[in-house]
Backbone as ProteinMPNN parsed JSONL, in Angstrom:
{"seq_chain_A": "SSGINAEYGADAHEPISSMPAVSRIGVNRLIEFIDPLCQIGLKSVLLFGVLNSADSKDDTGSSADDVQGPVVRATVMLREKFPNLLICCDVCLCEYTSHGHCGILNSDGSINNAASIKRISEVACAYARAGAHVLAPSDMMDNRIEAIKAGLKSMGDNKTCIMSYSSKFSSSMYGPFRDACKSGPQFG", "coords_chain_A": {"N_chain_A": [[-79.752, 44.412, 10.988], [-80.603, 46.447, 13.769], [-80.457, 49.527, 15.482], [-81.4, 50.133, 18.73], [-82.786, 52.4, 20.895], [-83.265, 52.058, 23.982], [-85.357, 53.168, 26.522], [-85.687, 54.572, 29.825], [-88.161, 55.769, 30.305], [-90.84, 54.11, 30.373], [-92.995, 53.796, 28.517], [-92.311, 55.283, 26.353], [-92.112, 56.779, 23.099], [-90.333, 58.414, 21.281], [-89.42, 60.581, 18.776], [-86.197, 60.982, 17.195], [-84.523, 63.772, 16.415], [-82.188, 64.107, 14.829], [-82.064, 61.791, 13.426], [-83.931, 60.806, 11.107], [-87.033, 59.072, 11.031], [-86.377, 57.422, 13.137], [-86.688, 56.444, 16.513], [-86.649, 56.92, 20.097], [-87.362, 54.241, 22.135], [-89.519, 53.169, 24.621], [-89.01, 50.744, 27.218], [-91.272, 49.16, 27.79], [-92.547, 49.153, 25.354], [-91.005, 47.833, 23.555], [-91.335, 45.133, 22.662], [-93.675, 45.198, 21.046], [-92.683, 46.856, 19.095], [-90.426, 45.515, 18.05], [-91.349, 42.971, 17.276], [-92.831, 42.907, 14.674], [-90.669, 43.508, 13.037], [-88.897, 41.388, 13.403], [-90.458, 39.429, 12.26], [-90.177, 40.013, 9.593], [-87.58, 39.458, 9.14], [-85.543, 40.6, 10.802], [-82.47, 40.202, 12.416], [-80.681, 40.977, 14.396], [-80.021, 43.262, 17.107], [-78.808, 46.372, 18.403], [-78.51, 47.612, 21.472], [-78.967, 50.702, 23.083], [-78.801, 52.512, 26.014], [-81.027, 54.897, 27.443], [-81.633, 57.525, 29.578], [-84.495, 58.972, 31.013], [-84.435, 61.186, 32.524], [-82.429, 63.735, 33.819], [-82.015, 63.615, 36.474], [-81.547, 60.991, 37.104], [-78.953, 60.539, 36.537], [-75.5, 60.304, 37.509], [-72.185, 60.817, 38.956], [-70.828, 58.416, 38.54], [-72.269, 56.874, 36.812], [-74.226, 55.102, 37.807], [-76.726, 54.104, 37.119], [-76.368, 52.601, 34.863], [-75.991, 49.799, 35.069], [-78.176, 49.021, 36.491], [-80.633, 46.763, 37.507], [-83.242, 47.344, 36.906], [-82.907, 49.12, 34.942], [-82.826, 50.496, 31.552], [-81.303, 48.982, 29.571], [-80.611, 46.486, 30.741], [-83.184, 45.511, 31.44], [-84.41, 45.521, 28.875], [-82.793, 43.697, 27.502], [-83.249, 41.249, 28.877], [-86.029, 40.956, 28.399], [-86.116, 40.836, 25.548], [-84.563, 38.564, 25.03], [-86.187, 36.575, 26.129], [-88.558, 36.741, 24.583], [-87.698, 36.68, 21.907], [-85.832, 34.359, 21.101], [-83.99, 33.776, 19.056], [-82.904, 36.127, 18.252], [-80.099, 38.128, 17.891], [-78.506, 39.831, 20.411], [-76.958, 42.785, 21.001], [-75.188, 44.975, 23.126], [-74.558, 48.323, 23.769], [-71.792, 49.464, 25.509], [-71.059, 51.795, 27.687], [-70.514, 54.754, 29.62], [-71.328, 57.339, 29.251], [-74.014, 58.083, 28.671], [-75.148, 57.798, 31.104], [-73.844, 59.286, 33.003], [-73.584, 62.283, 34.951], [-71.935, 64.226, 33.964], [-71.566, 63.569, 31.332], [-69.374, 62.358, 30.165], [-67.377, 59.483, 29.224], [-66.401, 58.032, 31.347], [-65.144, 57.709, 34.743], [-64.424, 60.59, 36.581], [-61.552, 62.418, 37.772], [-60.972, 64.74, 40.491], [-60.05, 67.035, 39.253], [-61.24, 67.011, 36.814], [-60.143, 65.399, 34.876], [-59.821, 62.152, 33.299], [-60.186, 59.275, 35.27], [-58.657, 56.58, 34.708], [-58.273, 53.941, 35.766], [-60.417, 53.619, 37.628], [-62.466, 54.01, 35.832], [-62.292, 51.87, 33.929], [-62.773, 49.736, 35.592], [-65.413, 50.248, 36.37], [-66.696, 50.192, 33.857], [-66.281, 47.538, 33.157], [-67.86, 46.311, 35.118], [-70.406, 47.11, 34.277], [-70.509, 45.932, 31.711], [-70.421, 43.221, 32.434], [-72.838, 43.006, 33.8], [-74.629, 43.318, 31.673], [-73.988, 41.053, 30.203], [-74.757, 39.056, 32.042], [-77.482, 39.542, 31.961], [-78.084, 38.532, 29.518], [-76.973, 39.373, 27.095], [-75.578, 38.803, 23.901], [-73.483, 39.968, 22.629], [-71.103, 42.376, 23.528], [-70.591, 45.798, 23.221], [-68.326, 47.906, 23.592], [-67.836, 51.41, 23.841], [-66.321, 53.388, 24.9], [-63.565, 54.07, 24.812], [-61.519, 53.909, 26.722], [-58.268, 53.23, 27.971], [-57.184, 49.89, 28.103], [-59.679, 48.74, 28.546], [-60.893, 46.536, 27.275], [-59.395, 44.359, 28.17], [-60.097, 44.511, 30.883], [-62.869, 44.039, 30.75], [-62.893, 41.448, 29.643], [-61.593, 40.087, 31.735], [-63.489, 40.427, 33.753], [-65.666, 39.006, 32.648], [-64.526, 36.458, 32.534], [-64.152, 35.978, 35.268], [-66.731, 35.488, 36.059], [-67.218, 33.148, 34.86], [-67.932, 33.227, 32.193], [-67.553, 32.443, 28.934], [-68.638, 32.834, 26.515], [-69.825, 35.229, 25.689], [-69.435, 37.717, 23.281], [-67.167, 40.345, 22.234], [-67.577, 43.314, 20.587], [-65.774, 45.068, 18.143], [-64.959, 48.467, 18.47], [-64.578, 49.904, 16.136], [-66.354, 48.812, 14.336], [-68.835, 49.842, 15.115], [-68.262, 52.546, 14.904], [-67.995, 52.854, 12.18], [-70.564, 52.536, 11.362], [-73.914, 53.734, 10.605], [-74.906, 54.622, 12.942], [-73.151, 56.009, 14.605], [-72.6, 58.869, 14.273], [-75.006, 60.434, 15.059], [-75.224, 59.556, 17.669], [-74.843, 60.831, 20.238], [-76.999, 62.604, 20.352], [-79.155, 60.827, 20.147], [-78.882, 59.308, 22.478], [-79.011, 61.173, 24.439], [-76.634, 62.288, 25.573], [-74.577, 64.243, 25.513], [-71.33, 65.611, 26.219], [-70.766, 67.596, 29.124], [-68.725, 69.353, 29.382], [-65.391, 70.0, 28.08]], "CA_chain_A": [[-79.514, 44.854, 12.349], [-81.262, 47.694, 14.101], [-80.043, 50.157, 16.734], [-82.569, 50.424, 19.545], [-82.53, 53.277, 22.029], [-84.2, 51.674, 25.039], [-85.464, 54.303, 27.436], [-86.313, 54.392, 31.132], [-89.568, 56.139, 30.167], [-91.303, 52.788, 29.972], [-93.906, 53.8, 27.377], [-91.856, 56.327, 25.428], [-91.909, 56.63, 21.661], [-89.909, 59.787, 21.053], [-88.581, 60.734, 17.587], [-84.859, 61.557, 17.348], [-84.491, 64.761, 15.341], [-81.043, 63.939, 13.934], [-82.179, 60.496, 12.76], [-85.301, 60.688, 10.59], [-87.715, 57.774, 11.106], [-85.838, 56.652, 14.26], [-87.227, 56.939, 17.778], [-86.321, 56.273, 21.363], [-88.49, 53.364, 22.443], [-89.595, 52.744, 26.017], [-88.858, 49.307, 27.41], [-92.574, 48.501, 27.708], [-93.028, 49.122, 23.969], [-90.025, 47.159, 22.701], [-91.853, 43.91, 22.033], [-94.569, 45.569, 19.935], [-91.862, 47.476, 18.061], [-89.501, 44.536, 17.474], [-92.029, 41.792, 16.732], [-93.022, 42.91, 13.216], [-89.36, 43.533, 12.377], [-88.406, 40.008, 13.421], [-91.271, 38.665, 11.308], [-89.697, 40.255, 8.221], [-86.187, 39.055, 9.012], [-84.555, 41.23, 11.685], [-81.64, 39.17, 13.041], [-79.896, 41.478, 15.528], [-80.246, 44.634, 17.569], [-77.789, 46.989, 19.239], [-79.248, 48.393, 22.468], [-78.364, 51.87, 23.72], [-79.646, 52.96, 27.113], [-81.335, 56.325, 27.518], [-82.349, 57.897, 30.799], [-85.477, 60.005, 30.685], [-84.315, 62.302, 33.446], [-81.073, 64.046, 34.266], [-81.959, 63.264, 37.894], [-81.097, 59.606, 37.22], [-77.528, 60.497, 36.204], [-74.585, 60.676, 38.583], [-70.774, 60.858, 38.554], [-70.299, 57.087, 38.225], [-73.155, 56.15, 35.899], [-74.762, 53.965, 38.566], [-77.933, 53.554, 36.476], [-76.006, 51.792, 33.692], [-76.184, 48.372, 35.294], [-79.347, 48.835, 37.337], [-81.46, 45.677, 36.959], [-84.468, 47.946, 36.387], [-82.503, 50.075, 33.908], [-83.338, 50.177, 30.221], [-80.584, 47.951, 28.804], [-80.775, 45.188, 31.4], [-84.584, 45.083, 31.256], [-84.661, 45.236, 27.453], [-82.079, 42.46, 27.145], [-83.996, 40.116, 29.433], [-87.3, 40.839, 27.666], [-85.889, 40.413, 24.169], [-84.089, 37.172, 25.038], [-87.33, 35.705, 26.397], [-89.547, 36.775, 23.497], [-87.069, 36.415, 20.604], [-84.624, 33.59, 21.422], [-83.056, 33.722, 17.94], [-82.434, 37.486, 17.976], [-78.781, 38.435, 18.448], [-78.618, 41.071, 21.181], [-75.719, 43.5, 21.275], [-75.418, 46.084, 24.049], [-73.552, 49.366, 23.861], [-71.236, 49.554, 26.86], [-70.442, 53.093, 27.894], [-71.079, 55.438, 30.778], [-71.682, 58.732, 28.95], [-75.45, 58.33, 28.74], [-75.569, 57.628, 32.498], [-73.107, 60.177, 33.906], [-74.058, 63.67, 35.013], [-71.009, 65.073, 33.195], [-71.652, 63.17, 29.934], [-68.153, 61.72, 29.677], [-67.466, 58.025, 29.18], [-65.709, 57.391, 32.453], [-65.141, 58.328, 36.063], [-63.509, 61.721, 36.546], [-60.814, 62.882, 38.947], [-61.487, 66.031, 40.973], [-59.651, 68.105, 38.329], [-61.981, 66.829, 35.568], [-59.479, 64.441, 33.99], [-60.338, 60.788, 33.407], [-59.551, 58.307, 36.156], [-58.745, 55.395, 33.862], [-58.429, 52.712, 36.554], [-61.801, 53.56, 38.115], [-63.351, 53.935, 34.663], [-62.345, 50.525, 33.342], [-63.431, 48.872, 36.58], [-66.859, 50.497, 36.264], [-67.144, 49.728, 32.54], [-66.312, 46.081, 33.245], [-69.049, 45.96, 35.902], [-71.581, 47.304, 33.412], [-70.463, 44.894, 30.68], [-70.781, 41.943, 33.055], [-74.282, 43.05, 34.071], [-75.315, 43.076, 30.401], [-73.783, 39.638, 29.881], [-75.641, 38.285, 32.935], [-78.864, 39.737, 31.499], [-78.281, 37.724, 28.319], [-76.395, 39.93, 25.867], [-74.685, 37.933, 23.145], [-72.333, 40.771, 22.208], [-70.869, 43.634, 24.229], [-70.039, 46.755, 22.254], [-67.799, 49.051, 24.336], [-67.581, 52.589, 23.003], [-65.777, 54.399, 25.799], [-62.195, 54.394, 24.412], [-60.587, 53.906, 27.854], [-57.154, 52.298, 27.846], [-57.267, 48.588, 28.795], [-61.042, 48.355, 28.902], [-61.204, 45.194, 26.778], [-58.787, 43.446, 29.132], [-60.913, 44.541, 32.105], [-64.145, 43.374, 30.456], [-62.615, 40.01, 29.521], [-61.313, 39.573, 33.078], [-64.778, 40.365, 34.441], [-66.43, 37.876, 32.102], [-63.854, 35.223, 32.966], [-64.395, 35.771, 36.7], [-68.086, 34.954, 36.247], [-67.309, 31.891, 34.124], [-68.537, 33.473, 30.883], [-66.628, 32.373, 27.802], [-69.459, 32.846, 25.303], [-70.205, 36.576, 25.28], [-68.46, 38.317, 22.371], [-66.918, 41.776, 22.345], [-67.547, 43.927, 19.258], [-64.802, 46.133, 17.944], [-65.515, 49.818, 18.385], [-64.529, 50.371, 14.749], [-67.587, 48.369, 13.656], [-69.872, 50.821, 15.417], [-67.84, 53.844, 14.392], [-68.233, 52.849, 10.739], [-71.992, 52.4, 11.089], [-74.697, 54.97, 10.537], [-75.358, 54.96, 14.292], [-72.19, 56.749, 15.409], [-72.722, 60.326, 14.202], [-76.074, 61.006, 15.889], [-75.311, 58.829, 18.937], [-74.991, 61.706, 21.406], [-78.368, 63.092, 20.345], [-80.05, 59.703, 20.403], [-78.755, 58.842, 23.859], [-79.064, 62.331, 25.353], [-75.422, 62.124, 26.35], [-73.501, 65.173, 25.173], [-70.482, 66.02, 27.342], [-71.103, 68.894, 29.726], [-67.531, 70.177, 29.226], [-64.214, 69.3, 27.524]], "C_chain_A": [[-80.173, 46.207, 12.567], [-80.703, 48.217, 15.408], [-81.292, 50.548, 17.494], [-82.131, 51.278, 20.724], [-83.586, 52.987, 23.075], [-84.185, 52.751, 26.115], [-86.136, 53.92, 28.74], [-87.801, 54.743, 31.075], [-90.282, 54.963, 29.545], [-92.19, 52.763, 28.734], [-93.521, 54.822, 26.318], [-91.855, 55.855, 23.976], [-91.599, 58.032, 21.165], [-89.009, 59.878, 19.82], [-87.241, 61.4, 17.918], [-84.637, 62.485, 16.158], [-83.336, 64.565, 14.358], [-81.066, 62.615, 13.164], [-83.612, 60.306, 12.264], [-85.803, 59.238, 10.614], [-87.145, 56.862, 12.192], [-86.337, 57.294, 15.544], [-86.574, 56.245, 18.955], [-87.57, 55.489, 21.753], [-88.425, 52.966, 23.91], [-89.567, 51.238, 26.131], [-90.197, 48.577, 27.285], [-93.11, 48.395, 26.292], [-92.089, 48.372, 23.031], [-90.595, 45.956, 21.967], [-92.749, 44.261, 20.852], [-93.799, 46.213, 18.792], [-91.024, 46.437, 17.312], [-90.216, 43.383, 16.77], [-92.242, 41.847, 15.214], [-91.699, 42.934, 12.446], [-88.745, 42.137, 12.328], [-89.169, 39.156, 12.409], [-90.829, 38.884, 9.863], [-88.18, 40.076, 8.112], [-85.146, 39.746, 9.872], [-83.802, 40.141, 12.436], [-80.888, 39.65, 14.273], [-80.283, 42.905, 15.87], [-79.024, 45.078, 18.371], [-78.521, 47.929, 20.178], [-78.389, 49.515, 23.037], [-79.315, 52.301, 24.829], [-79.833, 54.464, 27.086], [-82.091, 56.56, 28.825], [-83.301, 59.027, 30.462], [-85.394, 61.208, 31.602], [-82.863, 62.5, 33.833], [-80.91, 63.697, 35.737], [-81.431, 61.855, 38.114], [-79.604, 59.465, 36.961], [-76.692, 60.909, 37.407], [-73.147, 60.566, 38.083], [-70.21, 59.512, 38.123], [-71.166, 56.293, 37.254], [-73.804, 54.948, 36.555], [-76.018, 53.353, 37.936], [-77.607, 52.605, 35.323], [-76.28, 50.312, 33.881], [-77.305, 48.065, 36.293], [-80.233, 47.749, 36.719], [-82.808, 46.174, 36.447], [-84.172, 48.981, 35.303], [-82.898, 49.599, 32.522], [-82.615, 49.047, 29.501], [-80.754, 46.576, 29.436], [-82.198, 44.67, 31.197], [-84.871, 44.697, 29.813], [-84.001, 43.931, 27.034], [-82.838, 41.234, 27.63], [-85.287, 39.897, 28.646], [-87.094, 40.294, 26.261], [-85.399, 38.97, 24.092], [-85.255, 36.211, 25.245], [-88.264, 35.612, 25.19], [-88.955, 36.357, 22.141], [-85.761, 35.648, 20.801], [-83.594, 33.527, 20.297], [-82.505, 35.096, 17.549], [-81.084, 37.697, 18.653], [-78.866, 39.794, 19.134], [-77.233, 41.603, 21.512], [-76.072, 44.672, 22.196], [-74.258, 47.058, 23.998], [-73.093, 49.429, 25.311], [-70.48, 50.872, 26.965], [-71.104, 53.724, 29.117], [-71.647, 56.808, 30.43], [-73.171, 59.02, 29.061], [-75.99, 58.237, 30.168], [-74.871, 58.58, 33.467], [-73.638, 61.601, 33.825], [-73.183, 64.601, 34.185], [-70.977, 64.698, 31.719], [-70.388, 62.566, 29.354], [-68.236, 60.218, 29.901], [-66.77, 57.316, 30.325], [-65.886, 58.148, 33.752], [-64.086, 59.437, 36.049], [-62.783, 61.916, 37.869], [-61.368, 64.243, 39.339], [-61.119, 67.189, 40.049], [-60.34, 67.989, 36.963], [-61.316, 65.895, 34.577], [-60.048, 63.041, 34.243], [-59.513, 59.974, 34.397], [-59.687, 56.96, 35.451], [-58.983, 54.117, 34.666], [-59.861, 52.555, 37.062], [-62.774, 53.385, 36.956], [-63.433, 52.518, 34.109], [-62.95, 49.514, 34.313], [-64.947, 49.014, 36.452], [-67.416, 49.972, 34.942], [-67.23, 48.205, 32.521], [-67.537, 45.615, 34.032], [-70.313, 46.057, 35.052], [-71.639, 46.212, 32.346], [-70.893, 43.54, 31.251], [-72.274, 41.885, 33.391], [-75.067, 42.768, 32.795], [-75.166, 41.619, 29.976], [-74.684, 38.756, 30.751], [-77.099, 38.392, 32.492], [-79.155, 38.953, 30.223], [-77.732, 38.294, 27.033], [-75.478, 38.899, 25.211], [-73.372, 38.645, 22.837], [-72.285, 42.046, 23.035], [-70.143, 44.556, 23.267], [-69.528, 47.992, 22.99], [-67.47, 50.218, 23.405], [-66.916, 53.712, 23.78], [-64.375, 54.87, 25.456], [-61.223, 54.514, 25.579], [-59.482, 52.878, 27.601], [-57.411, 51.057, 28.693], [-58.68, 48.149, 29.153], [-61.388, 46.956, 28.428], [-60.627, 44.141, 27.724], [-59.628, 43.37, 30.408], [-62.248, 43.833, 31.887], [-63.938, 41.869, 30.364], [-62.334, 39.385, 30.884], [-62.609, 39.449, 33.877], [-65.622, 39.199, 33.962], [-65.84, 36.554, 32.567], [-64.147, 34.93, 34.434], [-65.801, 35.252, 36.983], [-68.311, 33.686, 35.418], [-67.918, 32.027, 32.742], [-67.454, 33.434, 29.806], [-67.369, 32.404, 26.469], [-69.804, 34.254, 24.81], [-69.085, 37.195, 24.454], [-68.287, 39.806, 22.682], [-66.753, 42.322, 20.935], [-66.499, 45.036, 19.213], [-65.516, 47.475, 17.814], [-65.555, 50.303, 16.94], [-65.761, 49.94, 13.961], [-68.717, 49.353, 13.892], [-69.532, 52.176, 14.824], [-68.134, 53.954, 12.897], [-69.711, 52.773, 10.379], [-72.67, 53.76, 11.013], [-75.163, 55.425, 11.911], [-74.425, 55.932, 15.009], [-72.435, 58.254, 15.43], [-73.784, 60.909, 15.114], [-76.212, 60.355, 17.274], [-75.584, 59.743, 20.122], [-76.409, 62.267, 21.491], [-79.339, 61.979, 20.732], [-80.047, 59.294, 21.861], [-78.756, 59.956, 24.887], [-77.811, 62.362, 26.23], [-74.282, 63.064, 25.968], [-72.672, 65.561, 26.376], [-70.846, 67.409, 27.831], [-69.925, 69.861, 29.657], [-66.468, 69.344, 28.539], [-64.348, 68.871, 26.103]], "O_chain_A": [[-80.28, 47.011, 11.642], [-80.495, 47.448, 16.346], [-82.158, 51.231, 16.947], [-81.214, 50.915, 21.46], [-84.664, 53.582, 23.07], [-83.123, 53.187, 26.559], [-87.025, 53.07, 28.776], [-88.615, 54.086, 31.725], [-90.324, 54.832, 28.322], [-92.143, 51.799, 27.97], [-94.343, 55.18, 25.475], [-91.627, 54.681, 23.683], [-92.482, 58.747, 20.691], [-87.924, 59.297, 19.822], [-87.157, 62.259, 18.795], [-84.572, 62.027, 15.018], [-83.495, 64.834, 13.168], [-80.185, 62.356, 12.345], [-84.422, 59.693, 12.959], [-85.077, 58.309, 10.26], [-87.398, 55.658, 12.176], [-86.404, 58.518, 15.658], [-86.027, 55.149, 18.839], [-88.686, 56.007, 21.708], [-87.397, 52.483, 24.385], [-90.047, 50.533, 25.243], [-90.246, 47.48, 26.727], [-94.038, 47.624, 26.044], [-92.354, 48.288, 21.832], [-90.357, 45.788, 20.771], [-92.603, 43.688, 19.773], [-94.218, 46.124, 17.638], [-90.927, 46.478, 16.086], [-89.721, 42.877, 15.762], [-91.86, 40.903, 14.524], [-91.626, 42.432, 11.324], [-88.143, 41.753, 11.325], [-88.595, 38.269, 11.778], [-91.077, 38.038, 9.004], [-87.569, 40.484, 7.125], [-83.954, 39.498, 9.688], [-84.417, 39.255, 13.028], [-80.494, 38.838, 15.111], [-80.799, 43.65, 15.037], [-78.305, 44.258, 18.941], [-79.09, 48.93, 19.742], [-77.238, 49.304, 23.42], [-80.515, 52.438, 24.595], [-78.915, 55.212, 26.749], [-83.067, 55.872, 29.126], [-82.952, 59.938, 29.711], [-86.184, 62.144, 31.48], [-82.154, 61.541, 34.139], [-79.788, 63.503, 36.205], [-80.92, 61.547, 39.191], [-79.045, 58.384, 37.146], [-77.103, 61.742, 38.215], [-72.918, 60.256, 36.914], [-69.209, 59.469, 37.408], [-70.83, 55.16, 36.91], [-73.923, 53.89, 35.938], [-76.333, 52.194, 38.203], [-78.486, 51.88, 34.857], [-76.747, 49.641, 32.961], [-77.362, 46.975, 36.862], [-80.547, 47.813, 35.53], [-83.449, 45.501, 35.641], [-85.084, 49.642, 34.805], [-83.262, 48.438, 32.337], [-83.271, 48.218, 28.871], [-81.015, 45.601, 28.732], [-82.39, 43.514, 30.822], [-85.499, 43.67, 29.553], [-84.59, 43.146, 26.291], [-83.044, 40.287, 26.871], [-85.599, 38.767, 28.27], [-87.814, 39.394, 25.829], [-85.783, 38.234, 23.183], [-85.311, 35.155, 24.616], [-88.706, 34.523, 24.825], [-89.646, 35.748, 21.326], [-84.685, 36.233, 20.678], [-82.424, 33.249, 20.563], [-81.719, 35.202, 16.607], [-80.946, 37.469, 19.854], [-79.251, 40.786, 18.516], [-76.447, 40.959, 22.207], [-77.132, 45.283, 22.056], [-73.103, 46.665, 24.166], [-73.912, 49.446, 26.23], [-69.398, 51.032, 26.4], [-72.145, 53.257, 29.579], [-72.378, 57.388, 31.233], [-73.552, 60.103, 29.504], [-77.153, 58.557, 30.416], [-75.264, 58.672, 34.63], [-74.081, 62.059, 32.772], [-73.644, 65.656, 33.749], [-70.41, 65.442, 30.919], [-70.337, 62.289, 28.156], [-69.067, 59.741, 30.674], [-66.572, 56.102, 30.266], [-66.668, 59.095, 33.846], [-62.977, 59.233, 35.555], [-63.316, 61.623, 38.939], [-62.15, 64.833, 38.594], [-61.795, 68.217, 40.054], [-60.059, 68.775, 36.058], [-61.888, 65.624, 33.522], [-60.674, 62.788, 35.272], [-58.283, 59.992, 34.356], [-60.707, 56.284, 35.58], [-59.815, 53.295, 34.282], [-60.451, 51.482, 36.939], [-63.785, 52.694, 37.084], [-64.527, 52.018, 33.848], [-63.572, 48.541, 33.888], [-65.671, 48.019, 36.43], [-68.492, 49.374, 34.915], [-68.153, 47.644, 31.93], [-68.18, 44.635, 33.656], [-71.179, 45.184, 35.109], [-72.698, 45.633, 32.106], [-71.646, 42.804, 30.613], [-72.898, 40.83, 33.277], [-76.068, 42.052, 32.833], [-76.106, 41.021, 29.452], [-75.303, 37.817, 30.251], [-77.864, 37.437, 32.632], [-80.315, 38.73, 29.876], [-78.0, 37.747, 25.963], [-74.706, 38.216, 25.883], [-72.305, 38.033, 22.789], [-73.302, 42.715, 23.221], [-69.201, 44.15, 22.585], [-70.209, 49.017, 23.017], [-66.901, 50.034, 22.329], [-66.95, 54.867, 23.355], [-64.027, 56.001, 25.792], [-60.188, 55.165, 25.439], [-59.738, 51.793, 27.08], [-57.807, 51.157, 29.855], [-58.852, 47.264, 29.992], [-62.118, 46.246, 29.12], [-61.289, 43.153, 28.042], [-59.843, 42.285, 30.949], [-62.705, 43.1, 32.764], [-64.709, 41.098, 30.935], [-62.788, 38.275, 31.161], [-62.801, 38.469, 34.597], [-66.222, 38.485, 34.766], [-66.571, 35.64, 32.948], [-64.365, 33.778, 34.809], [-66.041, 34.645, 38.027], [-69.438, 33.209, 35.288], [-68.377, 31.037, 32.172], [-66.56, 34.279, 29.772], [-66.814, 32.051, 25.428], [-70.052, 34.439, 23.618], [-67.927, 37.2, 24.87], [-69.143, 40.433, 23.306], [-65.901, 41.86, 20.177], [-66.373, 45.832, 20.144], [-66.538, 47.594, 17.138], [-66.468, 51.036, 16.558], [-66.168, 50.624, 13.023], [-69.474, 49.666, 12.973], [-70.404, 52.873, 14.305], [-68.482, 55.029, 12.408], [-70.072, 52.929, 9.212], [-72.073, 54.793, 11.318], [-75.753, 56.498, 12.039], [-74.858, 56.619, 15.935], [-72.474, 58.854, 16.505], [-73.478, 61.816, 15.888], [-77.204, 60.578, 17.969], [-76.468, 59.457, 20.929], [-76.961, 62.392, 22.585], [-80.235, 62.182, 21.552], [-81.094, 58.968, 22.42], [-78.528, 59.713, 26.072], [-77.896, 62.448, 27.455], [-73.116, 62.689, 26.099], [-73.221, 65.817, 27.448], [-71.192, 68.288, 27.042], [-70.103, 71.064, 29.851], [-66.609, 68.127, 28.419], [-63.423, 68.28, 25.546]]}, "name": "protein", "num_of_chains": 1, "seq": "SSGINAEYGADAHEPISSMPAVSRIGVNRLIEFIDPLCQIGLKSVLLFGVLNSADSKDDTGSSADDVQGPVVRATVMLREKFPNLLICCDVCLCEYTSHGHCGILNSDGSINNAASIKRISEVACAYARAGAHVLAPSDMMDNRIEAIKAGLKSMGDNKTCIMSYSSKFSSSMYGPFRDACKSGPQFG"}
């Protein structure tokens, strides 16, 4: 399995300083990057979205499920080119929000859990519609799995899996995640 940081910068190939030999890859370069790996046995990827500009970030993470966004585009492309590749998508808002937190905030800066899980479910469903086999929520909001499952059920999806956060937390991807996804919290 490989963690892929798909970036809005369509032709990007940017090294990640905290992860030697790992780079952020622009969506237009994913196929050339993934193809040789699949030829030597790569079976799955975990996609993380990265915005190339703080201007694309807002309070609700609206770019997370944009059909032209990095994860949706990468998922569609990879499914078409590599039908046997298992595609997992990180589901979180931190890399898309202007404040860098994993949810929607109240005016006092606290988390609005109800709005957050609704938004996270919308993003998860967009990734499932794009073709993700596995959704990997990493936001830690209360009741988010229930909200994601309800969203999938409402669209008639009973095939998309949900990965336990502990699987990602135990991986080598967790520690440098904030650096890789340019998503450090702005406060708190």
